[in-house]
Coordinates of C-alpha atoms in Angstrom, one line a residue:
M44 CA 207.8 -127.8 114.2
A45 CA 205.0 -129.2 112.1
L46 CA 205.7 -130.4 108.6
Q47 CA 203.3 -127.9 107.1
D48 CA 205.4 -125.1 108.6
L49 CA 208.6 -126.4 107.0
L50 CA 206.8 -126.6 103.6
H51 CA 205.6 -123.0 104.0
R52 CA 209.2 -121.9 104.7
R53 CA 210.7 -123.5 101.5
P54 CA 211.5 -121.0 98.9
R55 CA 209.2 -121.2 96.0
S56 CA 210.4 -121.4 92.4
P57 CA 209.3 -118.5 90.2
P58 CA 206.4 -119.2 87.9
P59 CA 207.2 -120.1 84.3
P60 CA 207.0 -117.2 81.8
W61 CA 203.8 -116.8 79.8
P62 CA 203.3 -117.5 77.0
L63 CA 205.5 -120.6 77.0
P64 CA 208.4 -120.5 74.6
P65 CA 208.0 -122.6 71.4
P66 CA 209.5 -126.1 71.6
C67 CA 213.0 -126.5 70.1
L68 CA 212.9 -128.4 66.9
A69 CA 216.7 -128.7 66.5
P70 CA 217.7 -132.4 66.4
A71 CA 219.8 -133.7 69.2
E72 CA 223.4 -134.4 68.4
T73 CA 224.2 -138.0 67.7
P74 CA 226.0 -139.3 70.8
C75 CA 228.3 -141.5 68.7
P76 CA 228.6 -140.0 65.2
L77 CA 229.8 -142.7 62.7
P78 CA 231.4 -142.1 59.3
H79 CA 229.6 -143.8 56.5
G80 CA 229.6 -144.0 52.8
T81 CA 228.5 -145.7 49.6
T82 CA 228.7 -145.4 45.8
T83 CA 225.5 -145.2 43.8
L84 CA 225.1 -143.7 40.3
A85 CA 222.6 -143.4 37.5
F86 CA 222.4 -141.9 34.0
R87 CA 219.9 -141.4 31.3
L88 CA 220.1 -143.0 27.8
A89 CA 217.8 -142.9 24.8
Q90 CA 216.8 -146.5 25.7
G91 CA 216.1 -145.8 29.4
V92 CA 218.0 -145.2 32.6
V93 CA 220.9 -147.3 33.9
A94 CA 221.5 -147.5 37.7
A95 CA 224.3 -149.1 39.6
A96 CA 225.4 -149.4 43.2
D97 CA 227.8 -151.2 45.5
T98 CA 226.6 -153.6 48.2
R99 CA 228.6 -152.6 51.3
S100 CA 226.8 -151.1 54.3
S101 CA 229.2 -149.6 56.8
C102 CA 228.8 -148.5 60.4
G103 CA 232.0 -146.6 61.2
T104 CA 235.0 -148.8 60.5
Y105 CA 232.8 -151.9 60.7
V106 CA 231.3 -153.5 57.6
A107 CA 227.7 -154.1 58.9
C108 CA 226.6 -155.9 55.7
P109 CA 228.6 -156.8 52.7
A110 CA 225.6 -157.8 50.5
S111 CA 222.9 -155.1 51.1
R112 CA 220.7 -153.9 48.3
K113 CA 220.9 -150.2 47.5
V114 CA 218.8 -150.1 44.3
L115 CA 215.2 -150.7 45.5
P116 CA 212.1 -151.1 43.3
V117 CA 209.2 -148.6 43.7
H118 CA 207.0 -150.1 40.9
A119 CA 207.5 -151.9 37.6
R120 CA 208.9 -148.9 35.8
L121 CA 210.6 -147.0 38.7
L122 CA 213.7 -147.7 40.7
A123 CA 215.5 -145.8 43.5
T124 CA 219.2 -145.8 44.3
T125 CA 219.6 -145.2 48.1
S126 CA 222.3 -143.5 50.0
G127 CA 222.2 -142.5 53.7
T128 CA 220.6 -144.4 56.6
S129 CA 219.2 -147.7 55.4
A130 CA 216.2 -147.5 57.7
D131 CA 215.3 -143.9 56.6
C132 CA 215.6 -144.8 52.9
A133 CA 213.5 -148.0 53.2
T134 CA 210.9 -146.3 55.3
W135 CA 210.4 -143.3 52.9
L136 CA 210.4 -145.5 49.8
R137 CA 207.7 -147.6 51.4
A138 CA 205.7 -144.5 52.1
L139 CA 206.3 -143.4 48.5
R140 CA 204.9 -146.7 47.1
C141 CA 201.7 -146.2 49.1
Q142 CA 201.3 -142.6 47.9
L143 CA 201.8 -143.7 44.3
A144 CA 199.3 -146.5 44.6
L145 CA 196.7 -144.1 46.0
R146 CA 197.5 -141.6 43.2
R147 CA 197.2 -144.4 40.6
Q148 CA 193.7 -145.3 41.9
E149 CA 192.5 -141.7 42.0
D150 CA 193.8 -140.7 38.6
G151 CA 193.5 -144.0 36.8
R152 CA 197.1 -143.8 35.4
E153 CA 200.6 -144.4 36.6
P154 CA 202.2 -141.3 38.1
G155 CA 205.3 -139.9 36.4
V156 CA 208.8 -139.8 37.7
A157 CA 208.6 -136.1 38.3
E158 CA 205.4 -136.6 40.3
A159 CA 207.1 -139.3 42.4
A160 CA 210.0 -137.0 43.1
A161 CA 207.6 -134.2 44.1
L162 CA 205.8 -136.4 46.5
L163 CA 209.0 -137.7 48.1
A164 CA 210.5 -134.3 48.3
G165 CA 207.4 -132.8 49.9
G166 CA 207.3 -135.4 52.6
L167 CA 211.0 -135.0 53.4
R168 CA 210.7 -131.2 53.4
A169 CA 208.0 -131.4 56.1
Q170 CA 210.4 -133.4 58.3
R171 CA 213.4 -131.2 57.7
G172 CA 215.5 -130.7 60.8
R173 CA 214.6 -134.1 62.3
G174 CA 217.9 -135.7 61.5
L175 CA 216.9 -137.8 58.5
C176 CA 219.6 -139.0 56.1
V177 CA 218.1 -139.8 52.7
A178 CA 219.7 -139.3 49.3
V179 CA 217.7 -141.0 46.5
A180 CA 218.0 -141.0 42.7
L181 CA 214.6 -141.9 41.2
C182 CA 215.1 -143.7 37.9
G183 CA 212.1 -144.5 35.8
W184 CA 210.2 -144.4 32.5
D185 CA 206.8 -142.6 32.1
R186 CA 204.7 -141.2 29.3
T187 CA 207.4 -138.5 28.7
G188 CA 210.2 -141.0 28.3
P189 CA 213.2 -141.8 30.6
G190 CA 213.4 -139.7 33.8
L191 CA 216.1 -139.2 36.5
W192 CA 215.5 -137.1 39.6
Y193 CA 217.7 -136.6 42.6
V194 CA 215.9 -136.1 46.0
Y195 CA 217.7 -135.2 49.2
S196 CA 216.4 -135.3 52.8
D197 CA 216.1 -131.4 53.0
G198 CA 213.5 -131.5 50.2
T199 CA 215.8 -130.7 47.4
R200 CA 214.8 -132.3 44.0
L201 CA 216.7 -131.9 40.8
P202 CA 216.2 -133.4 37.3
L203 CA 219.6 -134.7 36.0
D204 CA 221.1 -136.7 33.2
V205 CA 224.0 -138.1 35.3
V206 CA 224.2 -138.4 39.1
A207 CA 226.5 -140.2 41.5
V208 CA 225.9 -140.1 45.3
G209 CA 228.0 -141.2 48.2
S210 CA 231.5 -141.1 49.5
G211 CA 232.7 -142.8 46.3
S212 CA 230.9 -140.5 44.0
P213 CA 234.0 -138.3 43.2
Y214 CA 235.8 -141.3 41.8
A215 CA 232.7 -142.4 39.9
Y216 CA 232.3 -139.0 38.4
G217 CA 235.9 -139.1 37.2
L218 CA 235.0 -141.9 34.8
L219 CA 231.4 -140.8 34.0
D220 CA 232.4 -137.3 32.9
G221 CA 234.8 -138.6 30.3
A222 CA 232.9 -141.7 29.0
Y223 CA 229.2 -141.0 29.3
R224 CA 227.2 -140.3 26.1
P225 CA 223.4 -140.1 26.0
D226 CA 223.4 -142.1 22.7
M227 CA 225.7 -144.9 23.9
P228 CA 224.5 -148.5 23.4
P229 CA 223.2 -150.4 26.4
A230 CA 226.1 -152.8 26.5
A231 CA 228.6 -150.0 26.7
A232 CA 226.4 -148.3 29.4
Y233 CA 226.4 -151.4 31.5
A234 CA 230.2 -151.7 31.3
L235 CA 230.6 -148.0 32.2
A236 CA 228.4 -148.3 35.2
R237 CA 230.2 -151.4 36.5
R238 CA 233.6 -149.8 35.8
A239 CA 232.7 -146.6 37.6
V240 CA 231.4 -148.3 40.7
A241 CA 234.3 -150.8 40.8
H242 CA 236.8 -148.0 40.5
A243 CA 235.1 -146.2 43.4
T244 CA 235.3 -149.3 45.6
R245 CA 239.0 -149.6 45.0
R246 CA 239.5 -146.0 46.1
D247 CA 236.8 -145.5 48.8
A248 CA 237.1 -147.6 51.9
Y249 CA 233.4 -147.4 52.7
S250 CA 232.3 -148.9 49.3
G251 CA 232.8 -152.5 48.3
G252 CA 231.3 -155.9 48.0
C253 CA 229.6 -156.3 44.6
V254 CA 228.2 -154.1 41.9
D255 CA 224.5 -154.3 41.0
V256 CA 223.5 -152.9 37.6
F257 CA 219.9 -152.2 36.6
H258 CA 218.2 -150.9 33.4
V259 CA 214.8 -149.2 33.4
R260 CA 213.1 -149.6 30.0
P261 CA 209.6 -148.8 28.6
S262 CA 208.5 -152.3 29.5
G263 CA 209.9 -152.1 33.0
W264 CA 213.1 -152.5 34.9
V265 CA 215.5 -155.4 34.6
W266 CA 218.4 -156.5 36.8
V267 CA 221.3 -156.7 34.5
S268 CA 224.2 -158.1 36.5
H269 CA 225.7 -158.7 39.9
S270 CA 229.5 -158.7 39.9
D271 CA 231.8 -159.3 42.8
V272 CA 234.6 -156.7 42.6
G273 CA 236.7 -158.5 45.2
E274 CA 237.5 -161.3 42.8
L275 CA 239.7 -161.2 39.8
G276 CA 236.9 -162.3 37.6
G277 CA 234.6 -159.6 38.9
L278 CA 237.3 -156.9 38.3
A279 CA 238.0 -158.2 34.8
R280 CA 234.3 -158.2 34.0
A281 CA 234.0 -154.6 35.2
L282 CA 236.5 -153.4 32.6
G283 CA 234.2 -154.1 29.6
P284 CA 231.0 -155.7 28.3
T285 CA 230.8 -159.4 28.1
K286 CA 230.4 -161.3 24.9
E287 CA 226.7 -162.0 25.8
E288 CA 226.1 -158.3 26.4
E289 CA 227.7 -157.3 23.1
E290 CA 225.4 -159.8 21.2
E291 CA 222.1 -159.7 23.0
G292 CA 222.5 -157.3 26.0
A293 CA 222.9 -158.5 29.5
E294 CA 221.1 -161.6 30.8
Q295 CA 218.2 -160.0 32.7
T296 CA 216.3 -160.8 35.8
S297 CA 212.6 -160.2 35.9
V298 CA 210.9 -158.1 38.5
D299 CA 209.4 -161.1 40.3
Q300 CA 212.8 -162.6 40.9
Y301 CA 214.3 -159.6 42.6
K302 CA 213.5 -159.2 46.3
P303 CA 214.9 -156.2 48.1
A304 CA 216.7 -156.7 51.4
G305 CA 214.8 -155.8 54.6
T306 CA 215.1 -152.6 56.5
S307 CA 218.2 -152.3 58.7
L308 CA 219.6 -149.6 61.0
E309 CA 223.1 -149.7 59.5
R310 CA 224.3 -146.8 57.4
H311 CA 225.2 -147.1 53.7

C-alpha cells in the first residue's frame, strides 16, 4: 500500500472553532511559591516625610541578601520605599524616573508626588494580572508640601499620613499608632522610625539586617542613619535619639553619596 493511501486513511482532527477564543491572560501559577517579607514604613511631618526600612531580602527560608536597599531615590525630592519582588520594584521605579524626566521637560517644572503616583499606578494597572508584585510608598516634597502616596501592583493608589508595608508591618503599626504625631520634632521621628522597624525585625523572621532612615525635606532628601539591629549598639540606638540628633538632627548623607543597590531577582 502506498504511503499516500495511508495518509488518506488517517482520521483528520476537527477544524478549530471560529472565531478563535481570546487568549487567556491569567498568570501561570508559580511552580515554587516562596514566602517572602519585609518591613518598610513612612509618615508625614510638618518638616517633611520620614521613611525607614530594613535591609534583609529573603527567598523562602533563605536570606538572599542581608544588605539590600529598599528605599530608592526617584529624584532629588522624591523617594520610594519598596516591598515585593526586587526586580519588579526596581524596573518600575526606573520607568517612573524616565516618565518624570519627560514630564519635566514638557511642562518645565518638577511633577508633584500625586502626579508621580498617578503615573506609576496607571502603568501597573495596565499590567494587572501579569503576576507583578510591587508595593511602593512614594515620599516626596512638592509645591503643595510633603506628600505620601501608597501604590500597589493592581493600580491602587492612596494618599496617607502613615503607612507600613510588608510582613513586619503589623508590629510596626503597633508602635506607630501609639507614638506618631504630625507635629513631632525630626529627632523624635527618626527614633520612632528606627524603633518601629527594629521591633518588627525582632518579631518577623523575614525582616532583619539593618535599619535605614531617610528624611525628605524641601531642599531634598537626606540619608539620616544606617543602624545594625543585630548588634547591641544598634538595638540600643533604636530605642531613642542620639545626642547629636537631639542637638543638630541626624548626621546626613547627601544625594550624591547614596547609591542604590542593583536589580536582583530575590524577593523582599
